[in-house]
Short mmCIF file of C-alpha atoms in Angstrom, two decimals:
data_model
loop_
_atom_site.label_atom_id
_atom_site.label_comp_id
_atom_site.label_asym_id
_atom_site.label_seq_id
_atom_site.Cartn_x
_atom_site.Cartn_y
_atom_site.Cartn_z
CA MET A 148 129.02 152.87 134.51
CA SER A 149 131.33 154.37 137.13
CA SER A 150 131.28 153.41 140.79
CA PHE A 151 133.16 154.15 143.99
CA SER A 152 134.81 151.20 145.67
CA ILE A 153 135.52 152.37 149.21
CA THR A 154 133.98 150.13 151.84
CA ILE A 155 134.52 150.76 155.55
CA GLN A 156 134.50 147.80 157.92
CA SER A 157 134.50 147.76 161.71
CA ASN A 158 137.62 146.43 163.44
CA SER A 159 137.62 144.37 166.58
CA ASP A 160 138.96 147.37 168.51
CA GLY A 161 136.01 149.50 167.50
CA GLY A 162 137.86 151.48 164.87
CA SER A 163 137.39 151.48 161.17
CA SER A 164 139.58 150.27 158.32
CA TYR A 165 139.50 150.33 154.56
CA SER A 166 138.58 147.25 152.57
CA ASP A 167 139.86 147.46 149.01
CA MET A 168 137.35 144.90 147.68
CA ALA A 169 140.03 143.66 145.24
CA SER A 170 141.23 140.19 144.36
CA ASP A 171 144.48 138.91 145.84
CA ALA A 172 144.83 136.30 143.12
CA ALA A 173 147.98 137.96 141.85
CA ALA A 174 150.46 140.36 143.38
CA PRO A 175 150.19 143.91 142.06
CA SER A 176 153.00 145.29 139.94
CA PHE A 177 154.36 148.78 140.56
CA SER A 178 156.27 151.26 138.48
CA ASN A 179 159.99 151.75 139.19
CA ASN A 180 159.42 154.88 141.24
CA SER A 181 156.79 153.31 143.50
CA SER A 182 159.41 152.55 146.16
CA SER A 183 159.50 156.24 146.99
CA LEU A 184 155.83 156.23 147.92
CA LYS A 185 154.96 156.33 151.59
CA GLY A 186 151.90 156.05 153.79
CA PRO A 187 148.61 156.87 152.05
CA ASP A 188 150.38 157.10 148.68
CA VAL A 189 151.38 153.44 148.91
CA LYS A 190 147.80 152.44 149.70
CA LEU A 191 146.59 154.46 146.73
CA GLU A 192 149.12 152.81 144.41
CA ILE A 193 148.11 149.37 145.69
CA LYS A 194 144.49 150.13 144.91
CA ARG A 195 145.34 151.36 141.42
CA SER A 196 147.48 148.32 140.68
CA LYS A 197 144.82 145.92 141.89
CA ARG A 198 142.19 147.74 139.89
CA ARG A 199 144.33 147.37 136.75
CA HIS A 200 144.83 143.69 137.56
CA ILE A 201 141.09 143.07 138.03
CA GLU A 202 140.21 144.87 134.81
CA GLN A 203 142.76 142.80 132.91
CA CYS A 204 141.53 139.57 134.51
CA ASN A 205 137.94 140.38 133.60
CA LYS A 206 138.94 141.02 130.01
CA GLU A 207 140.77 137.70 129.83
CA LYS A 208 137.83 135.86 131.40
CA CYS A 209 135.50 137.38 128.82
CA VAL A 210 137.73 136.11 126.04
CA VAL A 211 138.78 132.73 127.41
CA GLY A 212 136.04 131.68 129.76
CA GLY A 213 132.97 133.13 128.14
CA PRO A 214 130.13 131.00 126.81
CA ALA A 215 130.81 129.21 123.58
CA GLN A 216 129.30 130.73 120.49
CA GLY A 217 129.21 129.60 116.92
CA MET A 218 131.10 132.32 115.13
CA ILE A 219 130.37 133.34 111.58
CA ASN A 220 133.40 132.75 109.38
CA SER A 221 135.79 132.74 112.31
CA GLU A 222 139.18 134.23 111.61
CA SER A 223 141.06 131.07 112.55
CA GLN A 224 139.13 128.96 110.05
CA GLU A 225 139.56 131.50 107.26
CA SER A 226 143.26 131.97 107.92
CA ALA A 227 143.83 128.19 108.10
CA THR A 228 142.15 127.71 104.74
CA PHE A 229 144.06 130.64 103.27
CA PHE A 230 147.51 129.56 104.46
CA SER A 231 146.97 125.97 103.35
CA GLY A 232 146.76 127.25 99.77
CA LEU A 233 150.06 129.17 99.81
CA SER A 234 152.87 127.74 97.73
CA GLY A 235 155.64 129.11 99.93
CA GLY A 236 157.42 131.03 97.15
CA TYR A 237 157.58 134.81 97.03
CA GLU A 238 154.87 136.46 94.96
CA HIS A 239 154.71 140.23 95.31
CA GLY A 240 151.04 140.35 94.25
CA LYS A 241 150.10 137.71 96.80
CA ILE A 242 152.06 139.51 99.53
CA ARG A 243 150.20 142.76 98.81
CA GLU A 244 146.89 140.89 98.95
CA ILE A 245 147.80 139.37 102.33
CA MET A 246 148.84 142.76 103.70
CA ALA A 247 145.55 144.29 102.53
CA LYS A 248 143.57 141.50 104.20
CA MET A 249 145.62 141.94 107.37
CA ILE A 250 144.81 145.66 107.48
CA LEU A 251 141.12 145.03 106.83
CA ALA A 252 140.79 142.14 109.30
CA HIS A 253 142.64 143.83 112.17
CA GLN A 254 141.48 147.40 111.42
CA LEU A 255 145.03 148.68 111.09
CA PRO A 256 145.85 152.12 109.68
CA LEU A 257 147.07 152.24 106.09
CA THR A 258 150.34 153.74 107.31
CA PHE A 259 151.11 150.42 109.01
CA VAL A 260 152.83 149.18 105.84
CA GLU A 261 155.24 152.12 106.00
CA LEU A 262 156.47 151.36 109.53
CA THR A 263 160.22 150.88 109.62
CA TRP A 264 160.28 147.73 111.71
CA PHE A 265 157.43 146.11 109.81
CA ASN A 266 159.43 146.48 106.60
CA ALA A 267 162.57 145.29 108.38
CA LEU A 268 160.71 142.15 109.49
CA MET A 269 159.40 141.49 105.98
CA LYS A 270 162.85 141.95 104.41
CA TYR A 271 164.40 139.68 107.03
CA ASN A 272 161.91 136.97 106.12
CA ASN A 273 162.54 137.43 102.40
CA SER A 274 165.12 139.74 100.89
CA SER A 275 162.99 140.02 97.74
CA PHE A 276 160.26 141.88 99.60
CA GLN A 277 159.27 145.15 97.93
CA GLU A 278 158.01 147.94 100.15
CA VAL A 279 154.62 149.52 99.43
CA ASN A 280 153.17 152.85 100.50
CA GLN A 281 149.74 153.66 101.91
CA ILE A 282 148.37 154.72 98.52
CA THR A 283 149.26 151.35 97.00
CA ILE A 284 147.83 149.38 99.91
CA LYS A 285 144.65 151.48 99.78
CA ASP A 286 144.16 150.45 96.14
CA GLU A 287 144.84 146.84 97.13
CA CYS A 288 142.23 147.02 99.91
CA ILE A 289 139.64 148.31 97.44
CA LYS A 290 140.57 145.49 95.06
CA VAL A 291 140.10 142.90 97.83
CA PHE A 292 136.76 144.47 98.72
CA GLU A 293 135.50 144.27 95.13
CA LEU A 294 136.61 140.63 94.79
CA GLU A 295 134.92 139.64 98.05
CA LYS A 296 131.79 141.52 97.03
CA GLU A 297 131.55 139.54 93.80
CA LYS A 298 131.94 136.30 95.78
CA MET A 299 129.07 137.34 98.03
CA LYS A 300 126.86 138.20 95.07
CA LYS A 301 127.40 134.72 93.64
CA MET A 302 126.72 133.17 97.04
CA PHE A 303 123.47 135.14 97.45
CA LYS A 304 122.16 133.62 94.21
CA ASP A 305 121.89 130.24 95.97
CA ILE A 306 120.10 131.69 99.04
CA SER A 307 116.30 131.51 98.89
CA ARG A 308 115.39 133.84 101.74
CA ILE A 309 117.22 136.73 103.44
CA SER A 310 116.21 138.82 106.46
CA LEU A 311 117.55 142.32 106.98
CA THR A 312 118.41 144.27 110.10
CA SER A 313 119.31 147.93 110.21
CA ASP A 314 121.08 150.15 112.73
CA CYS A 315 121.04 153.95 112.71
CA TRP A 316 123.11 156.29 114.81
CA THR A 317 124.38 159.86 114.91
CA SER A 318 128.04 160.80 115.25
CA ASN A 319 129.34 163.51 117.57
CA GLN A 320 129.37 165.76 114.48
CA THR A 321 125.61 165.08 114.15
CA ASP A 322 126.14 163.10 110.95
CA ARG A 323 123.59 160.33 110.52
CA TYR A 324 124.67 156.82 109.45
CA MET A 325 122.94 153.53 108.72
CA SER A 326 124.19 149.98 108.31
CA LEU A 327 122.30 147.12 106.67
CA THR A 328 122.97 143.50 107.60
CA ALA A 329 121.76 140.40 105.75
CA HIS A 330 120.91 137.27 107.78
CA TYR A 331 120.40 133.91 106.10
CA VAL A 332 120.87 130.16 106.41
CA ASP A 333 123.61 128.78 104.17
CA ALA A 334 123.80 125.46 102.31
CA ASP A 335 125.18 123.77 105.45
CA TRP A 336 122.17 124.95 107.52
CA LYS A 337 124.29 127.42 109.47
CA LEU A 338 123.01 130.87 110.38
CA GLN A 339 125.13 133.54 108.74
CA LYS A 340 125.19 137.32 108.66
CA ARG A 341 126.95 139.83 106.42
CA ILE A 342 127.03 143.62 106.54
CA ILE A 343 126.06 144.53 102.99
CA SER A 344 125.97 148.31 103.28
CA PHE A 345 127.14 151.21 105.41
CA PHE A 346 126.12 154.67 104.29
CA ASP A 347 125.39 158.18 105.45
CA LEU A 348 121.88 159.59 105.38
CA ALA A 349 120.67 162.99 104.31
CA PRO A 350 120.14 165.45 107.18
CA SER A 351 116.39 164.84 107.04
CA HIS A 352 116.83 161.02 107.22
CA SER A 353 113.14 160.72 106.40
CA GLY A 354 111.36 157.45 105.69
CA GLU A 355 111.59 158.11 101.95
CA VAL A 356 115.36 158.64 102.15
CA ILE A 357 115.88 155.47 104.22
CA SER A 358 113.71 153.31 101.94
CA ASP A 359 115.43 154.65 98.81
CA ARG A 360 118.87 153.76 100.17
CA ILE A 361 117.75 150.28 101.24
CA ILE A 362 116.09 149.58 97.86
CA GLU A 363 119.23 150.81 96.11
CA CYS A 364 121.35 148.49 98.25
CA ILE A 365 119.32 145.29 97.83
CA THR A 366 118.97 145.94 94.10
CA GLU A 367 122.73 146.29 93.77
CA TRP A 368 123.18 142.95 95.53
CA GLY A 369 120.44 141.31 93.45
CA ILE A 370 118.44 140.14 96.48
CA GLN A 371 115.30 142.25 96.06
CA ASP A 372 113.18 139.14 95.41
CA LYS A 373 114.64 137.21 98.38
CA ILE A 374 113.78 139.51 101.30
CA GLY A 375 111.70 137.91 104.05
CA THR A 376 111.66 140.44 106.89
CA ILE A 377 113.35 143.64 107.97
CA THR A 378 113.97 144.59 111.60
CA LEU A 379 114.12 148.27 112.46
CA ASP A 380 114.09 150.40 115.58
CA ASN A 381 110.76 151.82 116.65
CA ALA A 382 110.66 155.28 115.05
CA SER A 383 108.20 157.07 112.78
CA ASN A 384 110.68 157.43 109.92
CA ASN A 385 111.50 153.71 110.12
CA ASP A 386 107.78 152.87 110.04
CA LYS A 387 107.41 154.98 106.92
CA ALA A 388 110.46 153.36 105.32
CA ALA A 389 109.12 149.87 106.06
CA THR A 390 105.75 150.74 104.51
CA ILE A 391 107.40 151.99 101.31
CA LEU A 392 109.67 148.94 101.14
CA GLU A 393 106.74 146.60 101.66
CA SER A 394 104.72 148.16 98.83
CA ASN A 395 107.71 147.88 96.49
CA LEU A 396 108.53 144.27 97.39
CA LEU A 397 104.90 143.16 97.21
CA GLU A 398 105.07 143.79 93.47
CA THR A 399 107.44 140.80 93.20
CA ARG A 400 104.91 138.64 95.14
CA LYS A 401 107.77 137.20 97.18
CA LEU A 402 106.77 138.36 100.67
CA HIS A 403 105.28 135.77 103.04
CA PHE A 404 101.60 136.28 103.96
CA ASP A 405 101.39 139.31 101.64
CA GLY A 406 103.85 141.24 103.79
CA LEU A 407 101.90 140.80 107.03
CA PHE A 408 105.09 140.05 108.98
CA PHE A 409 107.54 141.96 106.81
CA HIS A 410 108.31 144.72 109.33
CA VAL A 411 109.64 143.22 112.58
CA ARG A 412 110.28 145.67 115.38
CA CYS A 413 113.48 145.31 117.36
CA CYS A 414 112.71 143.35 120.54
CA ALA A 415 115.41 145.13 122.54
CA HIS A 416 114.01 148.49 121.50
CA ILE A 417 110.47 147.51 122.48
CA LEU A 418 111.68 146.41 125.92
CA ASN A 419 113.57 149.68 126.16
CA LEU A 420 110.37 151.65 125.53
CA ILE A 421 108.47 149.57 128.09
CA VAL A 422 111.12 150.22 130.75
CA GLN A 423 111.11 153.93 129.97
CA ASP A 424 107.39 153.96 130.74
CA GLY A 425 108.16 152.36 134.10
CA HIS A 426 110.97 154.79 134.93
CA SER A 427 108.88 157.79 133.89
CA VAL A 428 106.59 157.45 136.93
CA ILE A 429 109.57 157.75 139.29
CA GLU A 430 111.54 160.30 137.26
CA SER A 431 111.82 162.69 140.20
CA CYS A 432 113.20 159.87 142.38
CA VAL A 433 115.73 158.92 139.70
CA VAL A 434 116.95 162.53 139.54
CA LYS A 435 117.23 162.72 143.34
CA ILE A 436 119.28 159.53 143.58
CA ARG A 437 121.52 160.51 140.66
CA GLU A 438 122.24 163.99 142.01
CA GLY A 439 122.64 162.70 145.56
CA VAL A 440 125.26 160.14 144.55
CA GLU A 441 127.05 162.73 142.41
CA TYR A 442 127.15 165.08 145.41
CA LEU A 443 128.73 162.39 147.59
CA ARG A 444 131.27 161.39 144.95
CA LYS A 445 132.54 164.93 144.45
CA SER A 446 134.27 164.83 147.84
CA SER A 447 136.25 161.98 149.38
CA ASP A 448 135.42 163.38 152.84
CA ARG A 449 131.68 163.15 152.11
CA LEU A 450 132.11 159.64 150.78
CA LEU A 451 134.07 158.60 153.85
CA LYS A 452 131.50 160.13 156.16
CA PHE A 453 128.68 158.39 154.28
CA GLY A 454 130.52 155.06 154.63
CA GLU A 455 130.89 155.53 158.38
CA ILE A 456 127.17 156.24 158.71
CA ALA A 457 126.40 153.13 156.64
CA ILE A 458 128.47 150.98 159.01
CA ALA A 459 126.86 152.54 162.06
CA SER A 460 123.43 151.85 160.55
CA GLY A 461 124.28 148.15 160.22
CA ILE A 462 124.11 148.06 156.42
CA GLN A 463 125.61 144.76 155.30
CA THR A 464 125.69 145.19 151.53
CA LYS A 465 129.09 145.35 149.84
CA ARG A 466 127.61 146.77 146.66
CA PRO A 467 128.89 150.32 146.15
CA LEU A 468 126.84 153.26 144.98
CA CYS A 469 127.16 153.95 141.29
CA ILE A 470 126.29 156.62 138.75
CA ASP A 471 124.23 155.71 135.70
CA VAL A 472 124.60 156.49 132.04
CA LYS A 473 121.42 158.47 131.43
CA THR A 474 120.78 157.02 127.98
CA ARG A 475 120.94 153.38 129.16
CA TRP A 476 117.99 152.09 131.16
CA ASP A 477 119.90 149.06 132.46
CA SER A 478 122.52 151.41 133.87
CA THR A 479 119.82 153.52 135.55
CA HIS A 480 118.27 150.37 137.01
CA ARG A 481 121.59 149.31 138.53
CA MET A 482 122.05 152.77 140.02
CA LEU A 483 118.63 152.56 141.68
CA GLU A 484 119.26 149.03 142.93
CA SER A 485 122.60 150.03 144.42
CA ALA A 486 121.02 152.96 146.28
CA LEU A 487 118.08 151.12 147.87
CA PRO A 488 120.06 149.27 150.59
CA TYR A 489 121.54 152.61 151.75
CA LYS A 490 118.22 154.31 152.56
CA SER A 491 119.02 154.61 156.29
CA ALA A 492 122.51 155.90 155.44
CA PHE A 493 121.02 158.59 153.21
CA HIS A 494 118.72 159.62 156.05
CA GLY A 495 121.57 159.71 158.57
CA TYR A 496 123.81 161.68 156.24
CA ALA A 497 121.05 164.22 155.50
CA LEU A 498 120.79 164.92 159.26
CA LYS A 499 124.51 165.76 159.45
CA ASP A 500 124.91 167.63 156.16
CA PRO A 501 122.40 170.47 155.68
CA ASN A 502 123.50 170.85 152.05
CA PHE A 503 122.31 167.35 151.16
CA GLU A 504 118.89 167.93 149.56
CA TRP A 505 118.22 164.62 147.87
CA GLU A 506 116.84 162.33 150.57
CA LEU A 507 113.85 160.23 149.44
CA SER A 508 110.75 159.74 151.55
CA GLU A 509 109.60 156.28 152.63
CA GLU A 510 106.87 156.35 149.99
CA GLU A 511 109.32 157.31 147.25
CA LEU A 512 111.71 154.54 148.26
CA ALA A 513 108.85 152.03 148.24
CA ASN A 514 107.85 153.12 144.74
CA VAL A 515 111.44 152.86 143.49
CA SER A 516 111.62 149.35 144.93
CA LYS A 517 108.44 148.31 143.09
CA VAL A 518 109.71 149.66 139.78
CA CYS A 519 113.08 147.97 140.28
CA TYR A 520 111.40 144.61 140.85
CA LEU A 521 109.51 144.78 137.56
CA VAL A 522 112.41 146.21 135.58
CA LYS A 523 114.66 143.44 136.96
CA ILE A 524 112.37 140.88 135.28
CA ILE A 525 112.79 142.68 131.96
CA LEU A 526 116.55 143.04 132.47
CA ASP A 527 116.89 139.31 133.14
CA ALA A 528 114.91 138.53 129.98
CA THR A 529 117.08 140.92 127.99
CA THR A 530 120.23 139.32 129.39
CA ASN A 531 119.00 135.84 128.49
CA ILE A 532 117.93 136.57 124.91
CA LEU A 533 120.15 139.52 124.02
CA PRO A 534 123.53 138.82 125.62
CA GLY A 535 125.46 141.53 123.82
CA THR A 536 128.10 139.79 121.74
CA MET A 537 125.91 136.87 120.69
CA TYR A 538 123.14 136.78 118.12
CA PRO A 539 120.08 135.01 119.55
CA THR A 540 117.71 133.16 117.26
CA ALA A 541 113.96 133.76 117.35
CA ASN A 542 113.11 130.51 119.15
CA LEU A 543 114.64 131.89 122.37
CA PHE A 544 112.28 134.84 122.66
CA LEU A 545 108.87 133.31 123.35
CA VAL A 546 109.46 131.89 126.83
CA GLU A 547 111.31 134.98 128.08
CA ILE A 548 108.78 137.42 126.62
CA CYS A 549 106.02 135.29 128.12
CA ASN A 550 107.48 135.80 131.59
CA VAL A 551 107.75 139.56 131.04
CA LYS A 552 104.10 139.76 129.98
CA LYS A 553 103.01 137.69 132.97
CA GLU A 554 104.76 139.98 135.46
CA ILE A 555 103.39 143.12 133.80
CA CYS A 556 99.88 141.64 133.95
CA LYS A 557 100.28 140.84 137.64
CA ALA A 558 101.25 144.45 138.32
CA TYR A 559 98.40 145.72 136.13
CA GLU A 560 95.86 143.63 138.07
CA SER A 561 97.37 144.43 141.48
CA SER A 562 95.41 146.06 144.29
CA ASP A 563 98.29 148.51 144.69
CA ALA A 564 97.29 151.81 143.04
CA PHE A 565 100.88 152.78 142.25
CA LEU A 566 101.60 149.44 140.55
CA ARG A 567 98.47 149.79 138.42
CA THR A 568 99.38 153.33 137.40
CA MET A 569 102.97 152.35 136.61
CA SER A 570 102.14 149.21 134.66
CA LYS A 571 99.26 150.64 132.60
CA PRO A 572 101.43 152.25 129.87
CA MET A 573 103.80 149.25 129.97
CA PHE A 574 100.86 146.88 129.50
CA ASP A 575 99.44 148.91 126.59
CA LYS A 576 102.79 149.21 124.83
CA PHE A 577 103.52 145.50 125.23
CA ASN A 578 100.19 144.53 123.66
CA LYS A 579 100.65 147.04 120.85
CA TYR A 580 104.02 145.74 119.69
CA TRP A 581 103.98 142.13 120.83
CA GLY A 582 100.91 141.29 118.75
CA GLU A 583 102.80 142.13 115.57
CA VAL A 584 105.57 139.60 116.11
CA GLU A 585 103.75 136.98 118.18
CA VAL A 586 103.05 134.63 115.26
CA LEU A 587 106.64 134.75 114.00
CA MET A 588 108.04 134.04 117.47
CA ALA A 589 105.55 131.20 117.93
CA ILE A 590 106.48 129.62 114.57
CA ALA A 591 110.16 129.85 115.50
CA CYS A 592 109.38 128.17 118.82
CA ILE A 593 107.56 125.32 117.05
CA LEU A 594 110.55 124.76 114.76
CA ASP A 595 112.78 124.29 117.81
CA PRO A 596 112.79 120.50 118.47
CA LEU A 597 113.10 121.23 122.17
CA PHE A 598 109.74 123.03 122.31
CA LYS A 599 107.64 122.31 119.22
CA LEU A 600 103.92 122.97 119.64
CA VAL A 601 104.05 122.27 123.37
CA GLY A 602 106.19 125.35 123.93
CA VAL A 603 103.64 127.57 122.19
CA GLU A 604 100.75 126.03 124.13
CA TYR A 605 102.60 126.62 127.41
CA ALA A 606 103.40 130.24 126.53
CA PHE A 607 99.88 131.04 125.33
CA HIS A 608 98.38 129.58 128.51
CA GLU A 609 100.55 132.07 130.40
CA LEU A 610 99.74 134.99 128.11
CA TYR A 611 96.02 134.65 127.40
CA PRO A 612 92.74 133.51 129.00
CA ALA A 613 92.10 129.78 128.73
CA ASN A 614 89.20 130.24 126.31
CA GLU A 615 91.48 132.03 123.80
CA VAL A 616 94.43 129.64 123.81
CA GLU A 617 93.12 127.00 121.39
CA GLU A 618 92.06 129.58 118.81
CA ARG A 619 95.41 131.35 118.96
CA VAL A 620 97.40 128.10 118.72
CA ASN A 621 95.31 127.02 115.73
CA GLY A 622 95.97 130.39 114.11
CA VAL A 623 99.72 129.89 114.48
CA THR A 624 99.68 126.31 113.15
CA SER A 625 97.55 127.29 110.15
CA LYS A 626 100.06 129.98 109.21
CA LEU A 627 102.92 127.55 109.71
CA ARG A 628 101.25 125.03 107.38
CA ALA A 629 100.65 127.77 104.80
CA LEU A 630 104.31 128.73 105.04
CA TYR A 631 105.35 125.08 104.68
CA GLU A 632 103.18 124.61 101.60
CA LYS A 633 104.68 127.74 100.07
CA TYR A 634 108.18 126.31 100.43
CA VAL A 635 107.06 122.92 99.13
CA MET A 636 105.78 124.54 95.95
CA GLU A 637 108.98 126.49 95.34
CA PRO A 638 111.46 124.93 92.89
CA VAL A 639 114.56 123.48 94.51
CA ALA A 640 117.87 124.44 92.95
CA SER A 641 120.20 121.54 93.59
CA LYS A 642 123.62 120.90 92.13
CA ASN A 643 123.04 117.18 92.51
CA VAL A 644 119.86 117.39 90.49
CA ALA A 645 121.62 119.44 87.86
CA SER A 646 124.47 116.95 87.60
CA THR A 647 121.98 114.11 87.32
CA LEU A 648 120.14 115.89 84.56
CA ASN A 649 123.39 116.39 82.71
CA THR A 650 123.89 112.62 82.53
CA VAL A 651 120.61 112.08 80.68
CA PRO A 652 121.24 111.40 76.96
CA ALA A 653 120.31 114.25 74.68
CA ALA A 654 118.19 112.02 72.47
CA ALA A 655 116.32 108.87 73.48
CA PRO A 656 115.19 106.16 71.10
CA ALA A 657 111.57 106.36 70.02
CA PRO A 658 109.34 104.08 72.12
CA SER A 659 108.11 100.94 70.44
CA LYS A 660 104.43 100.30 69.94
CA PRO A 661 102.98 99.31 73.33
CA SER A 662 101.90 95.71 73.68
CA GLU A 663 98.60 94.61 75.27
CA ARG A 664 100.44 93.66 78.45
CA SER A 665 102.15 97.04 78.76
CA ARG A 666 98.82 98.77 78.11
CA ARG A 667 97.20 96.87 80.99
CA MET A 668 100.19 97.73 83.19
CA GLU A 669 99.78 101.41 82.38
CA GLU A 670 96.10 101.21 83.31
CA LEU A 671 97.02 99.54 86.61
CA ILE A 672 99.59 102.22 87.39
CA ALA A 673 97.05 104.94 86.59
CA PHE A 674 94.53 103.29 88.93
CA ILE A 675 97.11 103.05 91.74
CA ARG A 676 97.99 106.71 91.32
CA ALA A 677 94.33 107.72 91.46
CA SER A 678 93.86 105.60 94.58
CA ASN A 679 96.89 107.17 96.26
CA ALA A 680 95.65 110.64 95.39
CA ASN A 681 92.49 110.02 97.41
CA LYS A 682 94.50 109.02 100.50
CA LYS A 683 95.85 111.72 102.78
CA THR A 684 99.55 111.25 103.43
CA LYS A 685 101.32 113.01 106.26
CA SER A 686 103.65 115.81 105.29
CA ASP A 687 107.11 116.19 106.77
CA LEU A 688 105.72 119.00 108.92
CA GLU A 689 102.96 116.83 110.39
CA VAL A 690 105.41 114.01 111.09
CA TYR A 691 107.72 116.50 112.84
CA LEU A 692 104.92 117.88 115.00
CA GLU A 693 103.70 114.41 116.00
CA ASP A 694 107.13 113.08 116.96
CA PRO A 695 107.74 113.20 120.74
CA ILE A 696 110.16 115.69 122.24
CA PHE A 697 113.39 114.10 123.43
CA PHE A 698 115.57 115.66 126.13
#
């Protein structure tokens, strides 16, 4: 998103001055020829230098000061394990392997190994180093890929359940691509993800084509009987692909609840569709604001004049106007929010510039404000559960989605005719898609020790009438118990069990003829077992649900 950063402030003498809105945390650095700059040119160079400084600071803050996140196979851990196994002697094969992994890990070009100073460095470290060309290192990269792929195949054999996510996009050459990612919990109870396929789609990219490629992929990896769910964007071809996949996987009888929850729609995409419904009712206003800001930004004189009018109108906001990226609803929302405080400035500017044709009426501004309020709720929820670089788990969704539904319902039941009209399609779309994933989100919430069943009860009280809550909660718990029983009945593959079994002698001595005492003991044991069978014991799930929540 681009924005202008000129703010005009009143001086004590009644004049105006520029405020660069930049941080003075560090002095700006200039190029060697900056000393020849004078007057306005110096001010411009100062602004550019400060802008570069701020951008660099923000990047460093994102890396160093961002929220902690459990990374999947972090590079530092892998490299530490790798280097601890090196003998220290020169092995040309090992050096080529390391170079291939370096190129793959850091996304370097294959020609990197042919750089003069890279080879000089390697020869300085060890005179025995043998140079390689890009063809050789390409073959080595493929070799590393095949070895790592075999490791993953062996690892997948010990995983009982895998969920898939898919992303599709079109390149600027209109080529269509798809990636497939496997998500699973490893033996150490850590959530992991691996990209298992990246392929191009036929020009039609129909549901049949997508399903065929996915089936081909999971069959190659040997995980076709381990798939739990697949998450796809909301599109007709994806719906068709999910239906075909479900019918194929149901033949293995491995899908939970007979495939009822197999196809999970992308939460971010659903929220995107809901927001689009909200923005559609003010489309003309969005176009006016976008074109009006573009008109002002095309001329520094117009921008300066607009700033002077804003100061004269007593506008206090320091937030600059900005242009949106049309394909991103969050960007459009920020553009609308940035324009609302300047409504009097737009009016004043329209009076002085007859070519400015994009002033909004009071009613239009009021409608934009109402839409922005509701979209802000959705944006906050999206920020909390889908923070870009992190991968949120399902237990985080229920509370945030609950708040979104509550605000949409309030708008839908409002006495304001515009709010009702705006929220009607949002309300219908929410109910259409939320119902499909509600049970899964609720089960995930229950399995979070911080929420358990109380979290679901709270959310359902917010989402549904009081007379429906108990029935819906019971429906969730019954499905959770059915899921638990399914896992209880599945055989557990354990290395410890296998090693214990290996210690059992191959042949045991034949039992001696039972005595009268041992016969009575066997009868007693049989009676105790029958008695225990008639008593209901609490399962691990019931014990978990009954335990209090600790903060």
